[in-house]
mmCIF file of C-alpha atoms in Angstrom:
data_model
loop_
_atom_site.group_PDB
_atom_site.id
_atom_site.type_symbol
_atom_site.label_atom_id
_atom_site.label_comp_id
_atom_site.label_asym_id
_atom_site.label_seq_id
_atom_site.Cartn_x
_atom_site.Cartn_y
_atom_site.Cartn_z
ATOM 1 C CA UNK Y 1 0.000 0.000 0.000
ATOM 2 C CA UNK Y 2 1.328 3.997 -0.817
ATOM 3 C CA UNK Y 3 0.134 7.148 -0.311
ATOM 4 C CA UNK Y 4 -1.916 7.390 -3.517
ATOM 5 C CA UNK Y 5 -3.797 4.362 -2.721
ATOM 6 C CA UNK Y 6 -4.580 5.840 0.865
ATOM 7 C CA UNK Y 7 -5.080 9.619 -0.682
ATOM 8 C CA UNK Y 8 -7.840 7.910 -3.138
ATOM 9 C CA UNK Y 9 -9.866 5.674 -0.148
ATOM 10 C CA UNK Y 10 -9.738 9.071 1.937
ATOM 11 C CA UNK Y 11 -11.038 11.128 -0.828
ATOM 12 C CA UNK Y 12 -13.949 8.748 -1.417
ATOM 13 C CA UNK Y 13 -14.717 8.011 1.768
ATOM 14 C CA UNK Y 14 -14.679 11.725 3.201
ATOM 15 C CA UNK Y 15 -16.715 12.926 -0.221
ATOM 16 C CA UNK Y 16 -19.404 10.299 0.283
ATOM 17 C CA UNK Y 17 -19.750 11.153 3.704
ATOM 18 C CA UNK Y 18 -20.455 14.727 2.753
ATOM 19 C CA UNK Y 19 -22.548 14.128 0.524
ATOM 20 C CA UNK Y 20 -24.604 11.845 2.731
ATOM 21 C CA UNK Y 21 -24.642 14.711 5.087
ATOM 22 C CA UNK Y 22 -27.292 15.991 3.153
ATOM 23 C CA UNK Y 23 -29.471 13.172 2.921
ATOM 24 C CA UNK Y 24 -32.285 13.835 5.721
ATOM 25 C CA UNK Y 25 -33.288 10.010 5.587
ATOM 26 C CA UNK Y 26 -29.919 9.210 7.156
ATOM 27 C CA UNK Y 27 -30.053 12.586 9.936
ATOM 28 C CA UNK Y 28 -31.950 12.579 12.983
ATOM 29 C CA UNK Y 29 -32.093 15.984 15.331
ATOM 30 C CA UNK Y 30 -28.544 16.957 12.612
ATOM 31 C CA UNK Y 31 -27.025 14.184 13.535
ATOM 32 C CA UNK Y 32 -25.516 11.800 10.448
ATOM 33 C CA UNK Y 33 -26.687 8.159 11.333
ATOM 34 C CA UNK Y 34 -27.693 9.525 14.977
ATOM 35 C CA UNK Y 35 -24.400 10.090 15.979
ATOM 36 C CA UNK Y 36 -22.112 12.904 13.963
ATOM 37 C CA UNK Y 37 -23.210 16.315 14.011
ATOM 38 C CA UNK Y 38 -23.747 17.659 10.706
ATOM 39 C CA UNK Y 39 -24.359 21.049 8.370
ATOM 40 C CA UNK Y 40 -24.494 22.630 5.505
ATOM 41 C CA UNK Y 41 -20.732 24.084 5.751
ATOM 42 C CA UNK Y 42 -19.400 20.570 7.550
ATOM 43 C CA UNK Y 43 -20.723 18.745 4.515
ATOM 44 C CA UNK Y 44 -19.294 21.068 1.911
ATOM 45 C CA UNK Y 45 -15.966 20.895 4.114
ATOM 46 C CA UNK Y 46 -15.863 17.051 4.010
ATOM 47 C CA UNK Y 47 -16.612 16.724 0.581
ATOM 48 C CA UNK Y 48 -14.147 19.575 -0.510
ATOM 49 C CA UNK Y 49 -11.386 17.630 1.546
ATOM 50 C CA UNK Y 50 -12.149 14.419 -0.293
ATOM 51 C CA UNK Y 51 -12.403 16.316 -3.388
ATOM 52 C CA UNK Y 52 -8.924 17.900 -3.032
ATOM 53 C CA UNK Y 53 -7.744 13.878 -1.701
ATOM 54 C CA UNK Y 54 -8.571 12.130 -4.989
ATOM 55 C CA UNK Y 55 -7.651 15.521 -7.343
ATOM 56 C CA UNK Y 56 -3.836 15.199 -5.445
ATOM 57 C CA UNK Y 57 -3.699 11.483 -5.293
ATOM 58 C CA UNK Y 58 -4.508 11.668 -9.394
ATOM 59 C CA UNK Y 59 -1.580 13.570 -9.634
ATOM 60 C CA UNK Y 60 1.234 11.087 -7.885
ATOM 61 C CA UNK Y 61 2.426 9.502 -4.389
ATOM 62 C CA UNK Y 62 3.715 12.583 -3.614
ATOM 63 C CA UNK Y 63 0.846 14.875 -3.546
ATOM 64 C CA UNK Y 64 -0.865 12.176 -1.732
ATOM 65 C CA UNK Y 65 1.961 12.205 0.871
ATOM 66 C CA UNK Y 66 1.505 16.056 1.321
ATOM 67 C CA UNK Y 67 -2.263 15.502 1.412
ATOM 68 C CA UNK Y 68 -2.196 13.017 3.662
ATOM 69 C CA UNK Y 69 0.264 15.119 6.284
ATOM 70 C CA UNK Y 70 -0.799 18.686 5.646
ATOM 71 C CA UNK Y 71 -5.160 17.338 5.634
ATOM 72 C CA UNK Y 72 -3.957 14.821 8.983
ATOM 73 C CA UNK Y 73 -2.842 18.211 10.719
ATOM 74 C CA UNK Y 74 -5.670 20.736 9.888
ATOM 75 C CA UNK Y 75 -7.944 17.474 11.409
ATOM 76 C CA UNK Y 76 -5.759 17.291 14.077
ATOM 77 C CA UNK Y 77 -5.775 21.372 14.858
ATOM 78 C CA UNK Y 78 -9.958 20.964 14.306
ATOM 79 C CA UNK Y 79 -10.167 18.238 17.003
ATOM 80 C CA UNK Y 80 -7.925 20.673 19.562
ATOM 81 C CA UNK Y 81 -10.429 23.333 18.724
ATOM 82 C CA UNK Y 82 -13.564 21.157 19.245
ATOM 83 C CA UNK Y 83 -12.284 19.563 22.651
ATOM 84 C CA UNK Y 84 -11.505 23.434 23.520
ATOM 85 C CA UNK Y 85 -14.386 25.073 22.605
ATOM 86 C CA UNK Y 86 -16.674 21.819 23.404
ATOM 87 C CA UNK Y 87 -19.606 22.244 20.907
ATOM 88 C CA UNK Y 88 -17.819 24.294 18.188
ATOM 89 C CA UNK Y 89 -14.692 25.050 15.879
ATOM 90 C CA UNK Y 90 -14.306 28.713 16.083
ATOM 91 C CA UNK Y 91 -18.411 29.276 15.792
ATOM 92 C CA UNK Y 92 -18.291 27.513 12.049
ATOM 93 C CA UNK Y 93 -19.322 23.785 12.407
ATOM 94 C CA UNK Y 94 -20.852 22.103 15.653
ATOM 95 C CA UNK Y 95 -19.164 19.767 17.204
ATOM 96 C CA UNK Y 96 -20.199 16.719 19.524
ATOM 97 C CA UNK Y 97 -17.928 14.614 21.311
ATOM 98 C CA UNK Y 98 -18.046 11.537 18.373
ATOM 99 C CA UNK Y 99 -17.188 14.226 16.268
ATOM 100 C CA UNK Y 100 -13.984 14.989 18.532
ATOM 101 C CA UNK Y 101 -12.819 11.368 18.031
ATOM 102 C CA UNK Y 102 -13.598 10.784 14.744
ATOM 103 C CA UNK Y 103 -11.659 14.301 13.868
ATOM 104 C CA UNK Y 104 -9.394 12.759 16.433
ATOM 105 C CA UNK Y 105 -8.458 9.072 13.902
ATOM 106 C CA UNK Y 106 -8.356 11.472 11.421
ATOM 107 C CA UNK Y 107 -5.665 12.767 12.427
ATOM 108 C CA UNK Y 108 -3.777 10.148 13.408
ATOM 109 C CA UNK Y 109 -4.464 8.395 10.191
ATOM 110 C CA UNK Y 110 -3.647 10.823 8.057
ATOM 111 C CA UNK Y 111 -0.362 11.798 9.265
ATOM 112 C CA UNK Y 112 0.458 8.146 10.159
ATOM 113 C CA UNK Y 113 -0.138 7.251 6.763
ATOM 114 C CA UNK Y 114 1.758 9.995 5.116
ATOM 115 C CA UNK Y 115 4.405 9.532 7.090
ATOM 116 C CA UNK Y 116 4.676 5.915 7.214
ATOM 117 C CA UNK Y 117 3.859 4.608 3.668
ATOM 118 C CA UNK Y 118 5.550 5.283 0.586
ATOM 119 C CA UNK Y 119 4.982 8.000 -1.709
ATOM 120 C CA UNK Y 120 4.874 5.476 -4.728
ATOM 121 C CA UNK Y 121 3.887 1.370 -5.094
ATOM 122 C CA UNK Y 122 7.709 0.233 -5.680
ATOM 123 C CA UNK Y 123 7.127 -1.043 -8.807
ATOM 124 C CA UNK Y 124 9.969 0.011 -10.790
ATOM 125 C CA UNK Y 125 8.628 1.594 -14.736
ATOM 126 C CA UNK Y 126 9.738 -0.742 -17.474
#
């Protein structure tokens, strides 16, 4: 596994989970699936991040890698904020504790991965 392949299940998963954020069969009380807070600007946030995931993963391991580290930190400095503040980052997006930990992984994913993995699949061009 590299950092593209990573990048490219991010960018998916983060896009589709925006996008469901506006499906009202799947919110109750603007909560996705009962549990994640979710709005207008979160959703357009988590699909933009997935959008910019699979745009720099399309372009090589080493945008991913950047992606992957530089996306892992602004996650990272978003859960700070939300454990901080407690029900908001900086009066933008609400915030509720599964939120926290979930922002939380991200983090630790992200920046795990990009630092971990390599940038391309070690398969030598022929």
């Amino acid at each position: 596994m590299n950092t593209k392949t990573v990048a490219y299940v991010f960018g998916a998963v983060l896009t589709e989970v925006g996008i469901l954020g506006f499906v009202a069969a799947l919110t109750t009380n603007g909560n996705l699936i009962g549990l994640f807070h979710v709005g207008t600007l979160d959703n357009i946030i988590q699909i933009a991040s997935g959008l910019v995931a699979l745009g720099l993963a399309s372009m090589g391991g080493a945008y991913a890698k950047k992606y992957l580290i530089g996306f892992g930190a602004v996650y990272g400095l978003v859960a700070v904020v939300g454990l901080v503040q407690g029900h908001t980052v900086l009066g933008l997006i609400d915030v509720n504790a599964a939120d926290n930990i979930l922002h939380i992984v991200l983090a630790l994913a992200l920046v795990g991965s990009g630092l971990v993995l390599p940038a391309d699949d070690g398969i030598a061009a022929k």
